[in-house]
């Protein structure tokens, strides 16, 4: 699918009752350079796939994404990403992600905002598409608190749809 076709497949404000869509985008070609200048390290490196499942791998020929928030709030984002690949590449991407989730029960990442530790766990997923994967992570965000993330990834042919819900839990209690 082209970027325009993928963007047309994203949820609309009318379909996302109770949510406000704050941004969406689509593109054809290789992933553009990010305007977010944050060098990040992930250890072990294979776990980057778990952390960045919704952003693709830079090899997708076209992609579209949107971010929604519960109406009236600026927390707990819900993001949807659609990425189009040749079918074999989409199958390989799903295998790569499944293997990363399976081996990355605990990992760390750091960027200019600080250091975080993450635990992840594979979950049962409904029978969706031709291949589906669901997992959740709990990230300890330095001394800022925790964030739960639920990620569902579904492949149909060469299109991979990724839905992510993130819920911050506030500051950590003193230990």
Short mmCIF file of C-alpha atoms in Angstrom, two decimals:
data_model
loop_
_atom_site.label_atom_id
_atom_site.label_comp_id
_atom_site.label_asym_id
_atom_site.label_seq_id
_atom_site.Cartn_x
_atom_site.Cartn_y
_atom_site.Cartn_z
CA UNK A 1 0.00 0.00 0.00
CA UNK A 2 1.10 3.56 -0.56
CA UNK A 3 1.39 6.14 2.21
CA UNK A 4 -1.88 7.75 1.09
CA UNK A 5 -3.70 4.38 1.19
CA UNK A 6 -2.24 3.63 4.63
CA UNK A 7 -3.23 7.05 6.00
CA UNK A 8 -6.78 6.52 4.72
CA UNK A 9 -6.89 3.26 6.72
CA UNK A 10 -6.11 5.01 10.06
CA UNK A 11 -8.93 5.67 12.52
CA UNK A 12 -10.79 8.93 12.09
CA UNK A 13 -12.02 11.24 14.85
CA UNK A 14 -15.56 9.93 14.23
CA UNK A 15 -14.40 6.34 14.78
CA UNK A 16 -12.34 7.17 17.88
CA UNK A 17 -15.20 8.40 20.07
CA UNK A 18 -13.91 9.85 23.34
CA UNK A 19 -10.44 10.49 21.93
CA UNK A 20 -8.79 13.48 20.35
CA UNK A 21 -6.46 12.80 17.42
CA UNK A 22 -3.54 15.15 17.93
CA UNK A 23 -1.39 14.16 15.00
CA UNK A 24 -1.07 11.88 12.00
CA UNK A 25 1.36 11.55 9.17
CA UNK A 26 2.20 9.36 6.20
CA UNK A 27 5.22 8.96 4.00
CA UNK A 28 6.58 7.03 1.05
CA UNK A 29 10.20 5.94 0.90
CA UNK A 30 12.78 5.40 3.60
CA UNK A 31 12.14 6.71 7.10
CA UNK A 32 13.02 10.41 7.30
CA UNK A 33 15.57 11.71 9.75
CA UNK A 34 13.91 12.40 13.07
CA UNK A 35 13.57 15.98 14.22
CA UNK A 36 13.85 14.59 17.75
CA UNK A 37 17.59 14.77 18.38
CA UNK A 38 18.04 12.18 21.10
CA UNK A 39 20.84 9.69 20.82
CA UNK A 40 19.72 6.56 22.57
CA UNK A 41 21.40 3.35 23.63
CA UNK A 42 19.53 0.12 24.28
CA UNK A 43 21.15 -2.83 26.04
CA UNK A 44 21.06 -5.48 24.76
CA UNK A 45 20.70 -3.87 21.32
CA UNK A 46 18.23 -6.52 20.05
CA UNK A 47 15.71 -5.13 22.56
CA UNK A 48 15.44 -1.93 20.51
CA UNK A 49 12.82 -3.83 18.45
CA UNK A 50 10.66 -4.23 21.56
CA UNK A 51 10.97 -0.56 22.49
CA UNK A 52 10.43 0.81 18.98
CA UNK A 53 7.84 -1.57 17.49
CA UNK A 54 5.56 1.27 16.38
CA UNK A 55 8.28 3.21 14.58
CA UNK A 56 9.19 0.55 12.03
CA UNK A 57 12.70 -0.38 11.06
CA UNK A 58 13.39 2.23 8.39
CA UNK A 59 13.04 -0.36 5.62
CA UNK A 60 9.30 0.00 5.06
CA UNK A 61 8.48 1.54 1.65
CA UNK A 62 5.51 3.45 3.10
CA UNK A 63 4.01 4.16 6.51
CA UNK A 64 1.27 6.11 8.26
CA UNK A 65 0.74 6.82 11.95
CA UNK A 66 -1.56 8.66 14.30
CA UNK A 67 -1.52 9.59 17.98
CA UNK A 68 -4.69 9.95 20.05
CA UNK A 69 -5.28 10.98 23.65
CA UNK A 70 -8.39 10.54 25.80
CA UNK A 71 -10.37 13.75 25.22
CA UNK A 72 -9.32 16.56 27.55
CA UNK A 73 -6.00 15.01 28.63
CA UNK A 74 -2.41 15.06 27.47
CA UNK A 75 -1.41 11.74 29.04
CA UNK A 76 -1.89 8.09 28.12
CA UNK A 77 -1.29 8.29 24.36
CA UNK A 78 -2.68 5.69 22.00
CA UNK A 79 -0.75 5.36 18.78
CA UNK A 80 -1.50 3.43 15.63
CA UNK A 81 1.12 2.75 12.97
CA UNK A 82 0.61 1.10 9.60
CA UNK A 83 3.70 -0.01 7.70
CA UNK A 84 3.77 -1.53 4.24
CA UNK A 85 6.51 -3.98 3.18
CA UNK A 86 6.94 -6.65 0.55
CA UNK A 87 5.18 -9.65 2.14
CA UNK A 88 8.36 -11.64 2.87
CA UNK A 89 9.94 -8.61 4.56
CA UNK A 90 6.80 -8.17 6.70
CA UNK A 91 6.98 -11.84 7.75
CA UNK A 92 10.67 -11.42 8.64
CA UNK A 93 9.90 -8.26 10.65
CA UNK A 94 7.24 -10.11 12.68
CA UNK A 95 9.68 -12.98 13.34
CA UNK A 96 12.36 -10.49 14.41
CA UNK A 97 9.96 -8.73 16.79
CA UNK A 98 8.65 -12.01 18.25
CA UNK A 99 12.20 -13.23 18.91
CA UNK A 100 13.16 -9.90 20.52
CA UNK A 101 10.13 -9.95 22.84
CA UNK A 102 10.96 -13.57 23.72
CA UNK A 103 14.54 -12.75 24.70
CA UNK A 104 14.10 -9.27 26.20
CA UNK A 105 12.37 -9.93 29.50
CA UNK A 106 14.60 -7.22 31.00
CA UNK A 107 16.60 -4.51 29.27
CA UNK A 108 17.81 -0.94 29.71
CA UNK A 109 17.91 2.20 27.62
CA UNK A 110 19.32 5.66 28.10
CA UNK A 111 19.00 8.98 26.28
CA UNK A 112 19.35 12.66 27.07
CA UNK A 113 16.34 12.40 29.39
CA UNK A 114 17.97 9.78 31.62
CA UNK A 115 18.27 6.05 32.17
CA UNK A 116 15.40 3.58 32.27
CA UNK A 117 14.96 -0.10 32.94
CA UNK A 118 12.25 -2.15 31.26
CA UNK A 119 10.60 -5.50 31.84
CA UNK A 120 8.51 -7.08 29.09
CA UNK A 121 6.16 -9.99 28.85
CA UNK A 122 4.47 -11.77 25.94
CA UNK A 123 0.68 -11.96 26.23
CA UNK A 124 -2.03 -14.03 24.58
CA UNK A 125 -3.36 -12.33 21.50
CA UNK A 126 -6.72 -12.84 19.78
CA UNK A 127 -6.71 -14.58 16.41
CA UNK A 128 -6.08 -11.50 14.27
CA UNK A 129 -4.81 -11.17 10.72
CA UNK A 130 -2.33 -13.70 9.38
CA UNK A 131 0.12 -13.19 12.27
CA UNK A 132 -0.30 -11.35 15.55
CA UNK A 133 1.75 -10.57 18.64
CA UNK A 134 0.88 -8.81 21.89
CA UNK A 135 3.16 -7.82 24.74
CA UNK A 136 3.38 -5.34 27.58
CA UNK A 137 6.26 -3.49 29.11
CA UNK A 138 6.79 -1.75 32.40
CA UNK A 139 9.42 0.98 32.20
CA UNK A 140 11.03 2.52 35.26
CA UNK A 141 11.73 6.07 34.15
CA UNK A 142 14.59 7.01 36.46
CA UNK A 143 13.03 8.79 39.43
CA UNK A 144 10.08 10.07 37.35
CA UNK A 145 7.85 7.04 37.82
CA UNK A 146 6.70 4.13 35.74
CA UNK A 147 4.97 3.71 32.39
CA UNK A 148 2.94 0.68 31.30
CA UNK A 149 2.79 0.01 27.58
CA UNK A 150 0.56 -2.49 25.79
CA UNK A 151 1.53 -3.26 22.20
CA UNK A 152 -0.46 -5.31 19.69
CA UNK A 153 1.08 -6.03 16.28
CA UNK A 154 -0.94 -7.60 13.45
CA UNK A 155 0.30 -8.57 9.98
CA UNK A 156 -1.90 -9.08 6.92
CA UNK A 157 0.08 -9.71 3.76
CA UNK A 158 2.75 -7.02 3.63
CA UNK A 159 0.98 -4.58 5.97
CA UNK A 160 1.85 -4.48 9.66
CA UNK A 161 -0.51 -2.62 11.99
CA UNK A 162 0.84 -1.71 15.42
CA UNK A 163 -1.37 -0.37 18.20
CA UNK A 164 0.25 0.94 21.38
CA UNK A 165 -1.28 2.26 24.60
CA UNK A 166 0.99 3.93 27.16
CA UNK A 167 -0.10 4.77 30.71
CA UNK A 168 2.26 6.66 33.04
CA UNK A 169 1.79 5.85 36.72
CA UNK A 170 3.39 8.87 38.34
CA UNK A 171 6.32 9.26 40.68
CA UNK A 172 7.81 6.29 42.44
CA UNK A 173 7.42 5.91 46.13
CA UNK A 174 10.52 6.06 48.32
CA UNK A 175 12.07 2.63 48.78
#
